[in-house]
CSV table of C-alpha atoms in Angstrom, one decimal:
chain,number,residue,atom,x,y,z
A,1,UNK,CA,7.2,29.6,-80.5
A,2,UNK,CA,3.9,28.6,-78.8
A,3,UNK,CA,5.2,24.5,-78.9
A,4,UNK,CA,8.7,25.3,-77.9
A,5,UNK,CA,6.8,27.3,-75.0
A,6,UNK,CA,4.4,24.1,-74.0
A,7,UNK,CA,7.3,21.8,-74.0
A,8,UNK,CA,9.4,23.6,-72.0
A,9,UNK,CA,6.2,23.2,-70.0
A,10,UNK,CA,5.8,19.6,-69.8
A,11,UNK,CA,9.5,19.2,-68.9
A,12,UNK,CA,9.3,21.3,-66.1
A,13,UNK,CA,5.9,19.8,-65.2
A,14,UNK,CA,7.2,16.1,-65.6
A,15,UNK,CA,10.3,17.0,-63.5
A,16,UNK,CA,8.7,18.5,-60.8
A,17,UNK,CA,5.8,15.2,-60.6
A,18,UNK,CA,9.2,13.0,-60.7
A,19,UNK,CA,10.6,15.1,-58.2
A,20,UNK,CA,7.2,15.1,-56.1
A,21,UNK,CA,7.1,11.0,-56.6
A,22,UNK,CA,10.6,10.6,-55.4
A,23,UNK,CA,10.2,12.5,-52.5
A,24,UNK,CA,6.6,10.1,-52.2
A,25,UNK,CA,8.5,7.1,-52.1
A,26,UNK,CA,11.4,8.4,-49.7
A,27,UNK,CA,8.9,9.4,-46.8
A,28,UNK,CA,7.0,6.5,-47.7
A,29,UNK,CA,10.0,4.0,-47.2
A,30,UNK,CA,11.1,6.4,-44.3
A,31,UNK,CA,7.2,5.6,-42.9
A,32,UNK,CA,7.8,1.9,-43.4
A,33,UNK,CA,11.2,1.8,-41.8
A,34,UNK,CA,10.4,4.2,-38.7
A,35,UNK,CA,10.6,1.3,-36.6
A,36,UNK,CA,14.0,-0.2,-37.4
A,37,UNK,CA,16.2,1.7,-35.2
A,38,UNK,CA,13.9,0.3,-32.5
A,39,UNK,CA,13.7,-2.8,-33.3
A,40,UNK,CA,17.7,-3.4,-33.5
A,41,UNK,CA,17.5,-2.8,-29.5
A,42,UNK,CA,19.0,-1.4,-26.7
A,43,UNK,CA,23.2,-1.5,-25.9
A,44,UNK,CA,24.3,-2.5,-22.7
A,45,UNK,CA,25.3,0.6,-20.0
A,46,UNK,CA,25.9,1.3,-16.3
A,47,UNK,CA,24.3,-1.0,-14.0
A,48,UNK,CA,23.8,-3.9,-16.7
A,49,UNK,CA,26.8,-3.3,-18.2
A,50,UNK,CA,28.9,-4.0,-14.8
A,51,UNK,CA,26.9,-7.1,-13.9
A,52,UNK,CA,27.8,-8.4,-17.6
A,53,UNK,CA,31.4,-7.8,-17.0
A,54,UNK,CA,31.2,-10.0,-13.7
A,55,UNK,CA,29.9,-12.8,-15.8
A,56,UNK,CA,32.0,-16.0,-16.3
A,57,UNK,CA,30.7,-16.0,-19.8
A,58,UNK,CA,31.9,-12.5,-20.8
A,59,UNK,CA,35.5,-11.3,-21.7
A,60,UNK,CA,37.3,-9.0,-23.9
A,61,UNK,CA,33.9,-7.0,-24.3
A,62,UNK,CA,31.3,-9.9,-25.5
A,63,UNK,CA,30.0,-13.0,-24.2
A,64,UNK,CA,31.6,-16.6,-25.4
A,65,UNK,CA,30.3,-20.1,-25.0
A,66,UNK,CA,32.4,-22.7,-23.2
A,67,UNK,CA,34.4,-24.1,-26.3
A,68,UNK,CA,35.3,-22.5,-29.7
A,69,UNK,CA,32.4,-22.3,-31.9
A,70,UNK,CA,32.4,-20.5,-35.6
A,71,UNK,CA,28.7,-19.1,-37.1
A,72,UNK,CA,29.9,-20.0,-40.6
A,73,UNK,CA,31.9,-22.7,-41.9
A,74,UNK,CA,33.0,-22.1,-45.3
A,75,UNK,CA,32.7,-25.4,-47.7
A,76,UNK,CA,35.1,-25.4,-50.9
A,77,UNK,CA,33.3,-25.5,-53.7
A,78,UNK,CA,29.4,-24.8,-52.5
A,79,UNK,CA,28.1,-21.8,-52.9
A,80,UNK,CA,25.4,-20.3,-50.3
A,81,UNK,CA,23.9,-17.8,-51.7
A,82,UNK,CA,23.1,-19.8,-55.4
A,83,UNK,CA,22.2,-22.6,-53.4
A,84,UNK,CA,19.5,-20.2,-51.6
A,85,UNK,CA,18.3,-18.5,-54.9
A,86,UNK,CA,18.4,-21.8,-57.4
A,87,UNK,CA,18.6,-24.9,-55.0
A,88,UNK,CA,16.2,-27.7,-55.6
A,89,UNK,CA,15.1,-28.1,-52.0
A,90,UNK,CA,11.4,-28.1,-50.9
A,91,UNK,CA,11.7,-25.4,-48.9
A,92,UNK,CA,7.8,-24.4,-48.1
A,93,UNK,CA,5.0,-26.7,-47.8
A,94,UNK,CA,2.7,-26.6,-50.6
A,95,UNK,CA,-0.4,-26.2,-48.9
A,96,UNK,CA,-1.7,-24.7,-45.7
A,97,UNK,CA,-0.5,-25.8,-43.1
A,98,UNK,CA,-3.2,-27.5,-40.4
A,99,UNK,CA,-3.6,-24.9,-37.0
A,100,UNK,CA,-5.7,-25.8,-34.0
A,101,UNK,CA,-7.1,-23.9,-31.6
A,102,UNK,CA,-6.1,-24.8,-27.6
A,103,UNK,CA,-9.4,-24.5,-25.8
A,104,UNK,CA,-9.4,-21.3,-23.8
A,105,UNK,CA,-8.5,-23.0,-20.2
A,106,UNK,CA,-5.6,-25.0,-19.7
A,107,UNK,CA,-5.2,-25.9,-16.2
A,108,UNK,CA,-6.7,-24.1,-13.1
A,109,UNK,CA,-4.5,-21.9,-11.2
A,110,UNK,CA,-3.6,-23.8,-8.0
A,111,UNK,CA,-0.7,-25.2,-6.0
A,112,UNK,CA,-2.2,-29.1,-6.0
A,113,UNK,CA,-2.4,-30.0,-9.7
A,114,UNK,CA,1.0,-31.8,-11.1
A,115,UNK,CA,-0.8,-31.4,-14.6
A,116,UNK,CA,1.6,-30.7,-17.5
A,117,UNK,CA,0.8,-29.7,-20.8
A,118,UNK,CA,2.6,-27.7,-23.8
A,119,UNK,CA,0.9,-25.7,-26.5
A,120,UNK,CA,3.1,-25.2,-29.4
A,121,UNK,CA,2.3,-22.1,-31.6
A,122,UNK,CA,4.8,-22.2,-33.8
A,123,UNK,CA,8.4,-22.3,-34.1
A,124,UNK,CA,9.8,-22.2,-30.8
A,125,UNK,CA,6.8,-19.9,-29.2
A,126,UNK,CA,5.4,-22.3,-26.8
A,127,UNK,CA,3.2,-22.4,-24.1
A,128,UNK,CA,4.1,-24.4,-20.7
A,129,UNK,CA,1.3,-25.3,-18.5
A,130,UNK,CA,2.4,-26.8,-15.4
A,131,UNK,CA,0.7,-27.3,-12.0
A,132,UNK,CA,-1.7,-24.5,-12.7
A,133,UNK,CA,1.1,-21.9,-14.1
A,134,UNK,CA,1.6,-20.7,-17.4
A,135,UNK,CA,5.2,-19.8,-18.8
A,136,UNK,CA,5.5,-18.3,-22.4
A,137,UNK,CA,8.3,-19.6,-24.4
A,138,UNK,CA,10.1,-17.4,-27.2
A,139,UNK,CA,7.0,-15.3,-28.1
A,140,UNK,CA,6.6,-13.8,-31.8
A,141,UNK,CA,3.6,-13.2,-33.5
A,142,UNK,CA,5.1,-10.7,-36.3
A,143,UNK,CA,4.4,-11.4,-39.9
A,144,UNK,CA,8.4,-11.8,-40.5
A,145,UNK,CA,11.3,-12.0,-37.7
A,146,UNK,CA,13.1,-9.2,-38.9
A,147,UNK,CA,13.1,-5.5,-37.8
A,148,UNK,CA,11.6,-4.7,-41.1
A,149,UNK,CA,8.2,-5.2,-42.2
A,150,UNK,CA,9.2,-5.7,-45.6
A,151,UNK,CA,12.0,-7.4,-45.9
A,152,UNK,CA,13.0,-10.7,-43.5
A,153,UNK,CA,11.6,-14.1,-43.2
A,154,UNK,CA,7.9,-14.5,-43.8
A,155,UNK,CA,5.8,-16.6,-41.8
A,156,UNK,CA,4.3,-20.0,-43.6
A,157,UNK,CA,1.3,-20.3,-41.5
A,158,UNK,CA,-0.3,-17.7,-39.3
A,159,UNK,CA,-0.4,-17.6,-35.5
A,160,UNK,CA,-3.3,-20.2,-34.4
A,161,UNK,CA,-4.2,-17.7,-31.8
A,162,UNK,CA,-4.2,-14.1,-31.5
A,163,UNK,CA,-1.7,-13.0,-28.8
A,164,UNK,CA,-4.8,-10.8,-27.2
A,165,UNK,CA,-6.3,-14.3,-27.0
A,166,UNK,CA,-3.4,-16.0,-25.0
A,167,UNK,CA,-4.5,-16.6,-21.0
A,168,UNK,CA,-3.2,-15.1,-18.3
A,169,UNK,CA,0.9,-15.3,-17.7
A,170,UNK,CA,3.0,-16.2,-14.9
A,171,UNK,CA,6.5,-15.8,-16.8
A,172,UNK,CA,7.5,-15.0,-20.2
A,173,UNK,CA,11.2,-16.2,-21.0
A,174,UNK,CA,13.5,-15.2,-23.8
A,175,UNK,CA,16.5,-17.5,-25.2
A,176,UNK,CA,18.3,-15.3,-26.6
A,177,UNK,CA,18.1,-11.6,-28.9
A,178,UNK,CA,17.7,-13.1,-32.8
A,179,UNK,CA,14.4,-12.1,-34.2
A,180,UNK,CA,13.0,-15.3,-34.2
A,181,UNK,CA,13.0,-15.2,-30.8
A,182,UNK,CA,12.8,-11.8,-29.3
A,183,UNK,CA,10.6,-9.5,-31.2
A,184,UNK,CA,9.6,-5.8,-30.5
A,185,UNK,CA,6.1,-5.9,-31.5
A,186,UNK,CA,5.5,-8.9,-29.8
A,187,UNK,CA,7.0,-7.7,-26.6
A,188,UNK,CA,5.3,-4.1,-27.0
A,189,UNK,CA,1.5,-6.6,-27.2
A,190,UNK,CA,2.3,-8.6,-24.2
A,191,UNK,CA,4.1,-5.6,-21.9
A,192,UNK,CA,-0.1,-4.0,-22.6
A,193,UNK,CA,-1.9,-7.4,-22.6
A,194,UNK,CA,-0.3,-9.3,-20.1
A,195,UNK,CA,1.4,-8.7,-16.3
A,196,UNK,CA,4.0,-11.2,-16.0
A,197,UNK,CA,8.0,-10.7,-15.6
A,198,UNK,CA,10.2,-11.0,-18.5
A,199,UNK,CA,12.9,-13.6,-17.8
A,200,UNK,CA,16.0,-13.4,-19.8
A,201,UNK,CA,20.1,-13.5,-20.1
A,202,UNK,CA,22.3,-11.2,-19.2
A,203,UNK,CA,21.8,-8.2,-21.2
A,204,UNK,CA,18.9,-8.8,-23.2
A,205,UNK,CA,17.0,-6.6,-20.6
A,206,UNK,CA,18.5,-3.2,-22.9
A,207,UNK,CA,16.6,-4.3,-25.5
A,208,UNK,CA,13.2,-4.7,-22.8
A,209,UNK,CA,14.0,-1.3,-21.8
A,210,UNK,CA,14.5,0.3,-25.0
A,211,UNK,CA,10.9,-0.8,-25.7
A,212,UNK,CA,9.1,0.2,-22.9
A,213,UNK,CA,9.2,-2.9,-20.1
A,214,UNK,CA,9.6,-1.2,-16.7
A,215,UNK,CA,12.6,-2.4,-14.7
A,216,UNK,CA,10.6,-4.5,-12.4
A,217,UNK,CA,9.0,-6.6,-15.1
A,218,UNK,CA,12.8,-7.3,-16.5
A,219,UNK,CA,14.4,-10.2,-14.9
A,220,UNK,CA,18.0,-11.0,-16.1
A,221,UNK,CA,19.9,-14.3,-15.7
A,222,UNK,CA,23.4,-15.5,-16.0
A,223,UNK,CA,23.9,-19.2,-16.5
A,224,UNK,CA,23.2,-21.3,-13.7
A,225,UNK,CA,21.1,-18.5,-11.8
A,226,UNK,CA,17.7,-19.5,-10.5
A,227,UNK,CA,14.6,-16.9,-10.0
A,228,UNK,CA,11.2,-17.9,-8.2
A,229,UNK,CA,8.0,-16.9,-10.2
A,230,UNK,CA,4.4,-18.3,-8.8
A,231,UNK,CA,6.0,-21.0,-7.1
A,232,UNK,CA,8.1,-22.0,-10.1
A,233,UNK,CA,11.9,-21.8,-10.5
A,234,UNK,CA,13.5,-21.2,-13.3
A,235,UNK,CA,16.6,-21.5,-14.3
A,236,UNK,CA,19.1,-20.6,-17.2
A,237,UNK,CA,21.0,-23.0,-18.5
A,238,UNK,CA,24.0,-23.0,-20.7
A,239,UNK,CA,23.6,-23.3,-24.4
A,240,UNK,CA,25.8,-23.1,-27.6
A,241,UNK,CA,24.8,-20.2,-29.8
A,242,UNK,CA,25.4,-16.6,-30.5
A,243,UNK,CA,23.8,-13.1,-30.2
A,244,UNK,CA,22.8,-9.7,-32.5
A,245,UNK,CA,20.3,-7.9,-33.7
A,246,UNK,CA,22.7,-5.4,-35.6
A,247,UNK,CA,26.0,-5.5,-36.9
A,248,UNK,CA,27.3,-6.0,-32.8
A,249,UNK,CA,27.5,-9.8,-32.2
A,250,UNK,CA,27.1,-11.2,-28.9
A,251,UNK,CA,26.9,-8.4,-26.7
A,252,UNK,CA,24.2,-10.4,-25.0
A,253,UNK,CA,23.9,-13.8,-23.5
A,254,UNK,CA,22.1,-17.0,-25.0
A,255,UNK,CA,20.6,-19.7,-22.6
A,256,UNK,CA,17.9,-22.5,-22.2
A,257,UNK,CA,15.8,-22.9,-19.7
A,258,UNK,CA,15.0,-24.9,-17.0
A,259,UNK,CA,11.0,-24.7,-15.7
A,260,UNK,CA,10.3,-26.6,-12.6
A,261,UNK,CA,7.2,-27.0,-10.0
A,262,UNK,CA,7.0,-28.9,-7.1
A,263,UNK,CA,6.8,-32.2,-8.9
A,264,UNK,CA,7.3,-31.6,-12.6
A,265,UNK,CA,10.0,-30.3,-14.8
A,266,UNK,CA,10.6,-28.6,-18.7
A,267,UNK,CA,13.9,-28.3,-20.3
A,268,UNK,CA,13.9,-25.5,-23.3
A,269,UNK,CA,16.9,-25.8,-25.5
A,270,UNK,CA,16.4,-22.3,-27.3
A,271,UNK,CA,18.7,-22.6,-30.1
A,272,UNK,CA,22.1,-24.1,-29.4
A,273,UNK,CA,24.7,-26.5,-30.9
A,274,UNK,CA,24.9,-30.0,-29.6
A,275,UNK,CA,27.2,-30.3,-26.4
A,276,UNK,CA,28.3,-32.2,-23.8
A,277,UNK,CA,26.7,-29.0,-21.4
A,278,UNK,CA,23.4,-30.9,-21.8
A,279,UNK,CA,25.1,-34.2,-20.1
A,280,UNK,CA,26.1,-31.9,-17.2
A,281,UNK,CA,22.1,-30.3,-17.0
A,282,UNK,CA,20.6,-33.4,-17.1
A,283,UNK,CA,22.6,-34.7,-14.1
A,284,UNK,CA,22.4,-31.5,-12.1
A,285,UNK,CA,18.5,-30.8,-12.9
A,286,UNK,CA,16.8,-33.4,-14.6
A,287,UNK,CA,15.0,-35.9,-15.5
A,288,UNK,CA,12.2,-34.3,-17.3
A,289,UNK,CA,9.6,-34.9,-17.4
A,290,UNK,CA,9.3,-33.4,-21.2
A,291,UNK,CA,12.4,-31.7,-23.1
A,292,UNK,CA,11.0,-28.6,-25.8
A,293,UNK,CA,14.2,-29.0,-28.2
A,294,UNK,CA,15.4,-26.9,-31.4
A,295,UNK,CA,15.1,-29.6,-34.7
A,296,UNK,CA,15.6,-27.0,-37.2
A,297,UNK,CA,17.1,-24.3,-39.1
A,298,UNK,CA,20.7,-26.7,-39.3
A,299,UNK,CA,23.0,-27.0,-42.0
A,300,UNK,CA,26.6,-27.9,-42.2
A,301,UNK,CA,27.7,-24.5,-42.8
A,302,UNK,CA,27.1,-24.1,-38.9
A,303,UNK,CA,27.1,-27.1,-37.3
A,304,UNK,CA,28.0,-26.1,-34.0
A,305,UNK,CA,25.0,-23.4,-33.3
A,306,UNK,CA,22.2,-25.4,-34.4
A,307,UNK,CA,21.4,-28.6,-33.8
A,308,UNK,CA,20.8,-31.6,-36.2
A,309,UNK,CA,17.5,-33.8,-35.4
A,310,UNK,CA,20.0,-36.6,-34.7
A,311,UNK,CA,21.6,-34.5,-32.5
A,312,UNK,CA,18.8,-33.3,-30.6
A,313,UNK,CA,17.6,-37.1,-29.3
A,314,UNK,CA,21.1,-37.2,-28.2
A,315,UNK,CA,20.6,-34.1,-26.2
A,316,UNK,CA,17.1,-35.0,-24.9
A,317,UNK,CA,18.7,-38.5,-23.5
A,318,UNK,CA,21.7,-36.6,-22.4
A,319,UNK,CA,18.9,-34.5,-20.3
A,320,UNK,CA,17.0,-37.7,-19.3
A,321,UNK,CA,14.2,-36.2,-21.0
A,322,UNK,CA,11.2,-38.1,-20.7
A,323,UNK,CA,8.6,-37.2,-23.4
A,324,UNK,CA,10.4,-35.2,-26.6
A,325,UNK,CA,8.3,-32.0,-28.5
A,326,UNK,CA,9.9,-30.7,-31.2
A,327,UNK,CA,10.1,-26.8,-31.5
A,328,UNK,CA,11.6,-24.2,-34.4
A,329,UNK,CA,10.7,-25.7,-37.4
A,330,UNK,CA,7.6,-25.1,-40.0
A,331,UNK,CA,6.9,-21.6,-39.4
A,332,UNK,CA,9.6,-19.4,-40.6
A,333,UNK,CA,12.4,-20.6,-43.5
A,334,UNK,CA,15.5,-20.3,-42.2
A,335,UNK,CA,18.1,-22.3,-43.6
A,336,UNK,CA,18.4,-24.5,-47.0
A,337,UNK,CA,16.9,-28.3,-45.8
A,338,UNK,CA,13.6,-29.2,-47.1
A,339,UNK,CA,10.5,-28.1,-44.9
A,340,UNK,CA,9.9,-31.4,-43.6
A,341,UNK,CA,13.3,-32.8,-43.3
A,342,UNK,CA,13.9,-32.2,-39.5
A,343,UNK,CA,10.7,-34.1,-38.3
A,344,UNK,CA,11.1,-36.9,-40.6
A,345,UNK,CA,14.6,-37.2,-39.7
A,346,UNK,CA,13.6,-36.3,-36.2
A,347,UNK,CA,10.7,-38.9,-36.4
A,348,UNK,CA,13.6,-42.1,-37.4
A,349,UNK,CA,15.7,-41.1,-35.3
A,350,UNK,CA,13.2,-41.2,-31.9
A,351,UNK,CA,11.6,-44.8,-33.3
A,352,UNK,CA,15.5,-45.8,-33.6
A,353,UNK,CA,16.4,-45.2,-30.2
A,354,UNK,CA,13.3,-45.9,-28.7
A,355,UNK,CA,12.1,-41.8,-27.6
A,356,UNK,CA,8.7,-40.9,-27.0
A,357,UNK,CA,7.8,-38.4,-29.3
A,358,UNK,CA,5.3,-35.7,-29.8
A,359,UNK,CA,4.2,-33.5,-33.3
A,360,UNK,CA,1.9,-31.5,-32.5
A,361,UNK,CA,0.1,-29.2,-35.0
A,362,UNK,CA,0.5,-25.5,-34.0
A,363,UNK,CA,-2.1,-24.7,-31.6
A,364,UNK,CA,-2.3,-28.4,-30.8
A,365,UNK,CA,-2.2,-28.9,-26.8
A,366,UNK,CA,0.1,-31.7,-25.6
A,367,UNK,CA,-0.9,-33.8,-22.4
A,368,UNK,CA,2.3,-35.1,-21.5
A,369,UNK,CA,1.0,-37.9,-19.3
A,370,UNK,CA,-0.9,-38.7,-22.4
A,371,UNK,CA,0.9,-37.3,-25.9
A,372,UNK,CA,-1.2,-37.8,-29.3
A,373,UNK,CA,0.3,-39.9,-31.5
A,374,UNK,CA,2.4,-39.5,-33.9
A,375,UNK,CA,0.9,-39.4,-37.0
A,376,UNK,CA,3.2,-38.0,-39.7
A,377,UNK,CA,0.4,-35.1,-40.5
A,378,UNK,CA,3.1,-32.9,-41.9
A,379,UNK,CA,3.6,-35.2,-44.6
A,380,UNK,CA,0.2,-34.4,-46.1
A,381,UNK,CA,1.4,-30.8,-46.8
A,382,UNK,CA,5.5,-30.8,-47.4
């Protein structure tokens, strides 16, 4: 009797610690995901709502490139998802990848130097430095670009600065809402750390004010729509790409971005297909004197959102780009190519049609009157 009384015991005891440790691990995972509802973003409403309903590039409630483009392209006979889990590509370099450190100054802040540098941090997070301004490309400085924490692509090499370590801002601009590009906690840092404006397309703004960023910090562009920052305009330019954060697609706008002083000019792709819209940019606002342009993250699954390296030196001469930086590659693994392949193919390509090319490392600063050389360093960890 005294046994079947201590079982009957220890079942109740081992239910009610299993009980105890599921309820553990729900308000733990609860914890972990507190911020994902967040993250996802704001929808568009009254005021922003109506100006995105005025825009050229927005019908039957979402906003549309110029042609027909499709995300996904299905191939007969390949297979995606084995490809991601058992393909053969070299998809991560196998060691560290080399980071610099910019020194802390960059350019003095006046209205006389035409001095133009870029400091590349990392897939497209860039910073421009032009006649003593400073405009911050793209920023995220998240572990993954996800709104998880624990799920989502993981960075391959850590930020070469801290973003409490970044100089002062003039303009921070945003392409587009994928996390890649557009991430909370980055935001949430630089709203605290830093007082420049936010500059982005149409819409994007919800997501801004979801997380904090007063109205008059939230700049919002249509294609084609200029705004003056420090003696800088900027513009937004078309692109080829899509929008989401949740299961909504493209209930914001996409753009690049044009970055222009009184004697030099920037041309950011953000991430974009290859079209003939960077023919009509380059005649309307160029040359530039450097073009920042999307290399990677392509696959022929969806060839008309992202660009192929070959693509992009066709875009940068469409531009009449002057000196070519490659940007979104090597820091988070987004698509099935090896790790290296867009700057080697990038790298043949520019020696084939006679480009001036710079690879920097991250956190390497470019001098675009006088560009390092390239020197295939990426080749020494792929």
């Amino acid at each position: 009797m005294a046994r079947a009384q201590n079982t009957d015991v220890e079942r109740s005891l081992g239910r009610r610690m299993r009980g105890a440790a599921g309820l553990a691990a729900l308000a733990g995972l609860a914890w972990v995901a507190r911020d994902v509802p967040a993250a996802l973003g704001g929808r568009l409403s009254g005021a922003r709502a109506e100006r995105a309903a005025r825009s050229p590039q927005f019908r039957e409630g979402t906003f549309h490139n110029r042609a027909g483009t499709r995300t996904m392209i299905a191939e007969p006979g390949r297979n995606l998802v084995r490809e991601l889990i058992f393909g053969k590509q070299k998809r991560r370099p196998t060691v560290a990848v080399p980071l610099l450190r910019p020194s802390a100054g960059g350019p003095e802040a006046t209205d006389t130097t035409d001095e133009l540098n870029i400091v590349w941090y990392g897939h497209a997070s860039t910073l421009i430095e032009i006649e003593g301004r400073r405009v911050l490309l793209d920023p995220v400085w998240s572990e993954r670009c996800s709104p998880s924490g624990l799920v989502g692509p993981r960075r391959l090499h850590e930020p070469p600065v801290g973003i409490d370590e970044l100089p002062p801002l003039d303009a921070i601009l945003i392409s587009h809402d994928h996390y890649d590009h557009l991430d909370m906690a980055t935001v949430r840092a630089l709203l605290a750390g830093q007082s420049a404006p936010f500059l982005v397309p149409l819409g994007v703004g919800a997501h801004l004010d979801r997380w904090g960023v007063p109205a008059e910090r939230i700049i919002e562009l249509d294609w084609s729509e200029s705004h003056q920052v420090a003696g800088l305009e900027i513009t937004a330019t078309a692109a080829q790409h899509f929008s989401g954060r949740g299961l909504r697609r493209d209930g914001t706008l996409w753009s690049s971005w044009v970055v222009a002083g009184a004697h030099r000019k920037v041309f950011y792709t953000g991430d974009s297909g290859y079209f003939d819209g960077y023919a009509e940019i380059g005649a309307e606002h160029g040359p530039f004197d450097v073009t920042l342009m999307q290399i990677g993250a392509y696959d022929r699954a969806w060839p008309t959102i992202h660009m192929f390296p070959e693509e992009a030196v066709s875009a940068h001469l469409d531009l009449r780009g002057g000196l070519f930086v490659p940007v979104h590659w090597a820091t988070f693994n987004l698509a099935l190519h090896d790790w290296s392949e867009p700057v080697d193919r990038l790298w043949a390509e520019a020696k084939a049609r006679d480009v001036r090319l710079a690879v920097p490392r991250p956190g390497e600063r470019v001098v675009v009157d006088d560009p390092p050389a390239v020197d295939g360093w990426w080749q020494a960890v792929a």
